[in-house]
Amino acid sequence: MSFTVRKDPRGVVVIGVDGQLIVGNRHELKQKVLEALERGERKLLVDFSNTGYIDSSGLGALVSLSKKIRESGGELKLAGLNEDLKTLFELTKLDTLFTIVESPEEAVASF
Amino acid sequence: MPAFDGELASLRLCLRRHPLGGQGGRRGVEIFLRVPTELDVVEEAVDLIARHCLALGLSARAARFNLRVALSEALSNAIIYGNRLDPSKYVDVRVLATDSQVTLHVSDQGDGFDPSSVPDPTLPERLELEDGRGLFLIRQLVDEVRFNDRGNVICMVLRRA
């Protein structure tokens, strides 16, 4: 389980979630996003292309980050969700709270 | 004495085949796993149980998604809210797989809670709260959820299609 952070030439910070986003590593994701906000980044994308599973704590971490990013005048988008992950967002109605884009490339271009 | 079927780090899984009683000699497989009160072992525990349930004929989607989500959430709840992260306590998982269904019991050593008091996290006023989606997801993804009277044992049933 790990997170990769890179900045796209178009100024979007892309955070990749490798493996799972769960109760055991959600704080690490929060820290990475908050560090980016502190550096002045305002366009953030979480890429789930290599993510197998998100638990309710991971969903909660995303909700809390989304609020913080919005309050800082930034924007958060999510991309690369597999069918299982999409189902989790739909069941919890979090698909109504987040901007979810099919591919990370599309998402970066859409900021 | 049942044979130990697998061992993974601090987890030791016990599996036995036995008649379940009733008419017709229906047989089933029972899996027992004692999980320490550590969030880091939830993933291992769920993987171990999901792999066995897949081998016992649960569909790939149900094992990969429904069971994985439900069991992860139940274990996390048991560790955090049930045992309150007390390392001297443990969580027991008992799985009973028959031809018709897989039943998972997750028991913690806490005081229990009233499941009817847990609000719907999809209400507009609760949608932006960080916590409170675990039990909701369990209810959405398994066919039946029951609790004991004390509220420290959750029973989740996945019926085979």
CSV table of C-alpha atoms in Angstrom, one decimal:
chain,number,residue,atom,x,y,z
A,1,MET,CA,0.0,0.0,0.0
A,2,SER,CA,1.5,3.3,-1.0
A,3,PHE,CA,0.7,6.6,-2.5
A,4,THR,CA,2.5,8.3,-5.4
A,5,VAL,CA,2.4,12.1,-5.9
A,6,ARG,CA,3.3,13.8,-9.1
A,7,LYS,CA,2.6,17.1,-10.7
A,8,ASP,CA,1.2,17.1,-14.2
A,9,PRO,CA,2.6,19.9,-16.5
A,10,ARG,CA,-0.9,21.4,-16.5
A,11,GLY,CA,-0.5,22.1,-12.8
A,12,VAL,CA,-2.6,19.2,-11.5
A,13,VAL,CA,-1.3,17.3,-8.5
A,14,VAL,CA,-2.1,13.6,-9.2
A,15,ILE,CA,-2.1,11.3,-6.1
A,16,GLY,CA,-2.1,7.6,-7.1
A,17,VAL,CA,-3.4,5.1,-4.6
A,18,ASP,CA,-1.7,1.7,-5.0
A,19,GLY,CA,-3.5,-1.2,-3.4
A,20,GLN,CA,-6.1,-0.1,-0.9
A,21,LEU,CA,-7.3,3.0,0.8
A,22,ILE,CA,-8.4,1.8,4.2
A,23,VAL,CA,-8.4,2.6,7.9
A,24,GLY,CA,-4.7,1.7,8.2
A,25,ASN,CA,-3.4,4.2,5.6
A,26,ARG,CA,-6.0,6.9,5.3
A,27,HIS,CA,-4.0,9.3,7.4
A,28,GLU,CA,-1.1,9.0,5.0
A,29,LEU,CA,-3.3,10.1,2.1
A,30,LYS,CA,-4.7,13.0,4.2
A,31,GLN,CA,-1.1,14.1,5.0
A,32,LYS,CA,-0.1,14.0,1.3
A,33,VAL,CA,-3.1,16.1,0.3
A,34,LEU,CA,-2.6,18.6,3.1
A,35,GLU,CA,1.1,19.0,2.3
A,36,ALA,CA,0.1,19.8,-1.3
A,37,LEU,CA,-2.4,22.4,-0.1
A,38,GLU,CA,0.2,23.9,2.1
A,39,ARG,CA,2.5,24.2,-0.9
A,40,GLY,CA,-0.2,26.2,-2.6
A,41,GLU,CA,-1.5,23.5,-4.9
A,42,ARG,CA,-5.2,23.9,-5.7
A,43,LYS,CA,-6.0,21.3,-8.4
A,44,LEU,CA,-5.9,17.8,-7.0
A,45,LEU,CA,-6.7,14.5,-8.5
A,46,VAL,CA,-6.8,11.2,-6.7
A,47,ASP,CA,-6.2,8.4,-9.2
A,48,PHE,CA,-7.6,5.0,-8.2
A,49,SER,CA,-6.5,3.1,-11.4
A,50,ASN,CA,-4.3,0.8,-9.2
A,51,THR,CA,-6.7,0.6,-6.3
A,52,GLY,CA,-8.5,-2.6,-5.4
A,53,TYR,CA,-10.5,-1.5,-2.4
A,54,ILE,CA,-11.6,1.5,-0.4
A,55,ASP,CA,-13.2,1.0,3.0
A,56,SER,CA,-15.7,3.3,4.8
A,57,SER,CA,-12.7,5.0,6.6
A,58,GLY,CA,-11.1,5.7,3.2
A,59,LEU,CA,-14.4,7.1,1.9
A,60,GLY,CA,-14.6,9.2,5.0
A,61,ALA,CA,-11.0,10.5,4.5
A,62,LEU,CA,-12.0,11.6,1.0
A,63,VAL,CA,-15.1,13.4,2.3
A,64,SER,CA,-13.0,15.3,4.8
A,65,LEU,CA,-10.3,16.2,2.3
A,66,SER,CA,-12.9,17.3,-0.2
A,67,LYS,CA,-14.2,19.8,2.4
A,68,LYS,CA,-10.8,21.1,3.2
A,69,ILE,CA,-9.8,21.5,-0.4
A,70,ARG,CA,-13.0,23.4,-1.1
A,71,GLU,CA,-12.5,25.6,1.9
A,72,SER,CA,-9.0,26.4,0.5
A,73,GLY,CA,-10.5,27.4,-2.8
A,74,GLY,CA,-9.2,24.3,-4.5
A,75,GLU,CA,-10.8,21.5,-6.5
A,76,LEU,CA,-10.7,17.7,-6.0
A,77,LYS,CA,-11.5,15.2,-8.7
A,78,LEU,CA,-11.4,11.4,-8.6
A,79,ALA,CA,-10.6,9.1,-11.5
A,80,GLY,CA,-9.9,5.5,-12.5
A,81,LEU,CA,-12.4,3.8,-10.3
A,82,ASN,CA,-13.2,0.1,-11.0
A,83,GLU,CA,-16.7,-1.2,-11.0
A,84,ASP,CA,-16.6,-2.3,-7.3
A,85,LEU,CA,-15.3,1.2,-6.2
A,86,LYS,CA,-18.0,2.9,-8.3
A,87,THR,CA,-20.6,0.8,-6.6
A,88,LEU,CA,-19.3,1.9,-3.1
A,89,PHE,CA,-19.6,5.5,-4.1
A,90,GLU,CA,-23.1,5.0,-5.5
A,91,LEU,CA,-24.4,3.0,-2.5
A,92,THR,CA,-23.2,5.8,-0.1
A,93,LYS,CA,-24.4,8.5,-2.5
A,94,LEU,CA,-20.9,10.0,-2.5
A,95,ASP,CA,-21.1,10.0,-6.2
A,96,THR,CA,-23.2,13.1,-5.8
A,97,LEU,CA,-20.6,14.8,-3.7
A,98,PHE,CA,-17.5,14.1,-5.8
A,99,THR,CA,-16.6,14.9,-9.4
A,100,ILE,CA,-15.8,11.4,-10.7
A,101,VAL,CA,-14.1,11.1,-14.1
A,102,GLU,CA,-13.5,7.9,-16.0
A,103,SER,CA,-9.8,8.2,-16.7
A,104,PRO,CA,-7.0,10.2,-15.0
A,105,GLU,CA,-6.1,11.7,-18.4
A,106,GLU,CA,-9.6,13.0,-18.9
A,107,ALA,CA,-9.7,14.3,-15.3
A,108,VAL,CA,-6.4,16.2,-15.7
A,109,ALA,CA,-7.6,17.8,-18.9
A,110,SER,CA,-10.9,18.8,-17.3
A,111,PHE,CA,-9.5,21.1,-14.6
B,1,MET,CA,-9.4,-31.5,17.6
B,2,PRO,CA,-9.8,-29.6,14.3
B,3,ALA,CA,-6.7,-29.3,12.1
B,4,PHE,CA,-5.1,-26.0,11.6
B,5,ASP,CA,-5.5,-25.2,7.9
B,6,GLY,CA,-3.4,-22.1,7.5
B,7,GLU,CA,-1.3,-19.7,9.4
B,8,LEU,CA,-0.5,-16.1,8.4
B,9,ALA,CA,1.5,-13.8,10.6
B,10,SER,CA,-0.3,-13.6,13.9
B,11,LEU,CA,-3.5,-15.2,12.5
B,12,ARG,CA,-4.3,-18.8,12.8
B,13,LEU,CA,-7.2,-20.1,11.0
B,14,CYS,CA,-9.1,-23.3,12.0
B,15,LEU,CA,-11.2,-25.1,9.5
B,16,ARG,CA,-13.4,-28.2,10.0
B,17,ARG,CA,-15.9,-30.1,8.0
B,18,HIS,CA,-18.9,-31.4,9.9
B,19,PRO,CA,-22.5,-32.4,9.6
B,20,LEU,CA,-24.8,-29.5,10.5
B,21,GLY,CA,-27.6,-31.7,11.7
B,22,GLY,CA,-31.1,-31.5,10.6
B,23,GLN,CA,-32.8,-33.8,8.1
B,24,GLY,CA,-31.0,-35.0,5.0
B,25,GLY,CA,-27.5,-35.0,6.5
B,26,ARG,CA,-26.7,-31.5,5.2
B,27,ARG,CA,-23.0,-30.9,5.6
B,28,GLY,CA,-21.1,-27.7,5.9
B,29,VAL,CA,-17.7,-26.2,6.6
B,30,GLU,CA,-16.9,-24.1,9.6
B,31,ILE,CA,-14.0,-21.7,9.7
B,32,PHE,CA,-12.8,-20.0,12.9
B,33,LEU,CA,-10.3,-17.2,13.1
B,34,ARG,CA,-9.3,-15.3,16.2
B,35,VAL,CA,-8.1,-11.8,15.3
B,36,PRO,CA,-6.1,-9.5,17.6
B,37,THR,CA,-7.3,-6.0,18.3
B,38,GLU,CA,-5.0,-4.5,15.7
B,39,LEU,CA,-6.3,-2.6,12.6
B,40,ASP,CA,-3.2,-3.7,10.7
B,41,VAL,CA,-4.4,-7.3,10.6
B,42,VAL,CA,-7.8,-6.6,9.2
B,43,GLU,CA,-6.7,-6.9,5.6
B,44,GLU,CA,-4.9,-10.2,6.2
B,45,ALA,CA,-7.9,-11.6,8.1
B,46,VAL,CA,-10.3,-10.7,5.3
B,47,ASP,CA,-8.0,-12.1,2.6
B,48,LEU,CA,-7.7,-15.3,4.4
B,49,ILE,CA,-11.5,-15.8,4.9
B,50,ALA,CA,-12.3,-14.5,1.4
B,51,ARG,CA,-9.9,-17.0,-0.2
B,52,HIS,CA,-11.4,-19.9,1.8
B,53,CYS,CA,-15.0,-18.8,0.9
B,54,LEU,CA,-14.0,-18.6,-2.8
B,55,ALA,CA,-12.6,-22.2,-2.5
B,56,LEU,CA,-15.8,-23.3,-0.9
B,57,GLY,CA,-17.8,-22.1,-3.9
B,58,LEU,CA,-18.8,-18.5,-3.1
B,59,SER,CA,-19.0,-16.6,-6.4
B,60,ALA,CA,-15.9,-14.5,-7.3
B,61,ARG,CA,-17.8,-11.2,-7.1
B,62,ALA,CA,-19.3,-12.0,-3.7
B,63,ALA,CA,-16.0,-13.1,-2.3
B,64,ARG,CA,-14.0,-10.2,-3.8
B,65,PHE,CA,-16.6,-7.5,-3.1
B,66,ASN,CA,-19.6,-8.2,-0.9
B,67,LEU,CA,-17.8,-10.4,1.6
B,68,ARG,CA,-14.6,-8.4,1.6
B,69,VAL,CA,-16.4,-5.1,2.3
B,70,ALA,CA,-18.8,-6.5,4.9
B,71,LEU,CA,-16.2,-8.4,6.8
B,72,SER,CA,-13.7,-5.5,6.7
B,73,GLU,CA,-16.2,-3.1,8.1
B,74,ALA,CA,-17.4,-5.5,10.7
B,75,LEU,CA,-13.9,-6.2,11.9
B,76,SER,CA,-12.9,-2.5,11.9
B,77,ASN,CA,-16.1,-1.7,13.9
B,78,ALA,CA,-15.3,-4.5,16.4
B,79,ILE,CA,-11.8,-3.4,16.9
B,80,ILE,CA,-12.4,0.4,17.1
B,81,TYR,CA,-15.9,0.7,18.7
B,82,GLY,CA,-16.3,-2.8,20.3
B,83,ASN,CA,-12.9,-3.5,21.8
B,84,ARG,CA,-11.9,0.2,21.8
B,85,LEU,CA,-8.4,-0.7,20.5
B,86,ASP,CA,-7.7,-2.6,23.7
B,87,PRO,CA,-4.8,-5.0,22.8
B,88,SER,CA,-5.7,-7.4,25.6
B,89,LYS,CA,-9.0,-8.2,23.8
B,90,TYR,CA,-9.7,-10.1,20.5
B,91,VAL,CA,-12.3,-10.5,17.9
B,92,ASP,CA,-13.6,-13.9,16.8
B,93,VAL,CA,-14.7,-14.6,13.3
B,94,ARG,CA,-16.8,-17.7,12.7
B,95,VAL,CA,-17.9,-18.6,9.2
B,96,LEU,CA,-20.3,-21.3,8.3
B,97,ALA,CA,-20.5,-22.3,4.6
B,98,THR,CA,-23.3,-24.6,3.4
B,99,ASP,CA,-24.7,-25.3,0.0
B,100,SER,CA,-27.2,-22.5,0.3
B,101,GLN,CA,-25.3,-19.7,2.1
B,102,VAL,CA,-22.3,-18.4,3.9
B,103,THR,CA,-22.9,-17.0,7.4
B,104,LEU,CA,-20.3,-14.8,9.1
B,105,HIS,CA,-20.3,-14.1,12.8
B,106,VAL,CA,-18.0,-11.4,14.1
B,107,SER,CA,-17.8,-11.2,17.9
B,108,ASP,CA,-16.0,-8.5,20.0
B,109,GLN,CA,-15.5,-8.3,23.7
B,110,GLY,CA,-17.0,-4.9,24.1
B,111,ASP,CA,-20.3,-3.7,25.7
B,112,GLY,CA,-22.2,-3.9,22.5
B,113,PHE,CA,-24.4,-1.2,20.9
B,114,ASP,CA,-27.9,-0.6,19.6
B,115,PRO,CA,-27.7,-1.0,15.8
B,116,SER,CA,-31.1,0.8,15.4
B,117,SER,CA,-29.5,4.0,16.8
B,118,VAL,CA,-27.1,4.3,13.8
B,119,PRO,CA,-28.4,7.0,11.5
B,120,ASP,CA,-28.5,6.8,7.7
B,121,PRO,CA,-25.2,8.2,6.4
B,122,THR,CA,-26.8,9.0,3.0
B,123,LEU,CA,-29.2,11.7,4.5
B,124,PRO,CA,-28.2,15.1,3.0
B,125,GLU,CA,-27.3,16.5,6.4
B,126,ARG,CA,-25.0,13.5,7.1
B,127,LEU,CA,-23.4,13.1,3.6
B,128,GLU,CA,-20.3,15.2,4.5
B,129,LEU,CA,-19.6,13.6,7.8
B,130,GLU,CA,-16.4,11.6,7.9
B,131,ASP,CA,-17.6,8.5,9.8
B,132,GLY,CA,-20.7,6.3,10.0
B,133,ARG,CA,-20.8,4.4,6.7
B,134,GLY,CA,-19.5,1.0,7.9
B,135,LEU,CA,-22.8,-0.6,9.1
B,136,PHE,CA,-24.7,1.0,6.2
B,137,LEU,CA,-22.4,-0.7,3.7
B,138,ILE,CA,-22.7,-4.0,5.4
B,139,ARG,CA,-26.5,-3.8,5.3
B,140,GLN,CA,-26.3,-2.9,1.6
B,141,LEU,CA,-24.0,-5.7,0.6
B,142,VAL,CA,-25.2,-8.8,2.4
B,143,ASP,CA,-28.5,-10.5,2.3
B,144,GLU,CA,-29.3,-10.5,6.0
B,145,VAL,CA,-27.8,-8.8,9.1
B,146,ARG,CA,-28.6,-9.8,12.7
B,147,PHE,CA,-27.2,-8.8,16.0
B,148,ASN,CA,-27.3,-10.5,19.4
B,149,ASP,CA,-29.2,-8.8,22.2
B,150,ARG,CA,-26.1,-7.2,23.7
B,151,GLY,CA,-25.0,-5.9,20.3
B,152,ASN,CA,-21.4,-7.2,20.4
B,153,VAL,CA,-22.0,-10.0,17.8
B,154,ILE,CA,-23.0,-9.3,14.2
B,155,CYS,CA,-24.2,-12.1,12.0
B,156,MET,CA,-24.1,-11.5,8.2
B,157,VAL,CA,-25.6,-13.9,5.7
B,158,LEU,CA,-24.6,-14.1,2.0
B,159,ARG,CA,-26.9,-16.4,0.1
B,160,ARG,CA,-25.6,-18.3,-2.9
B,161,ALA,CA,-27.3,-17.2,-6.1
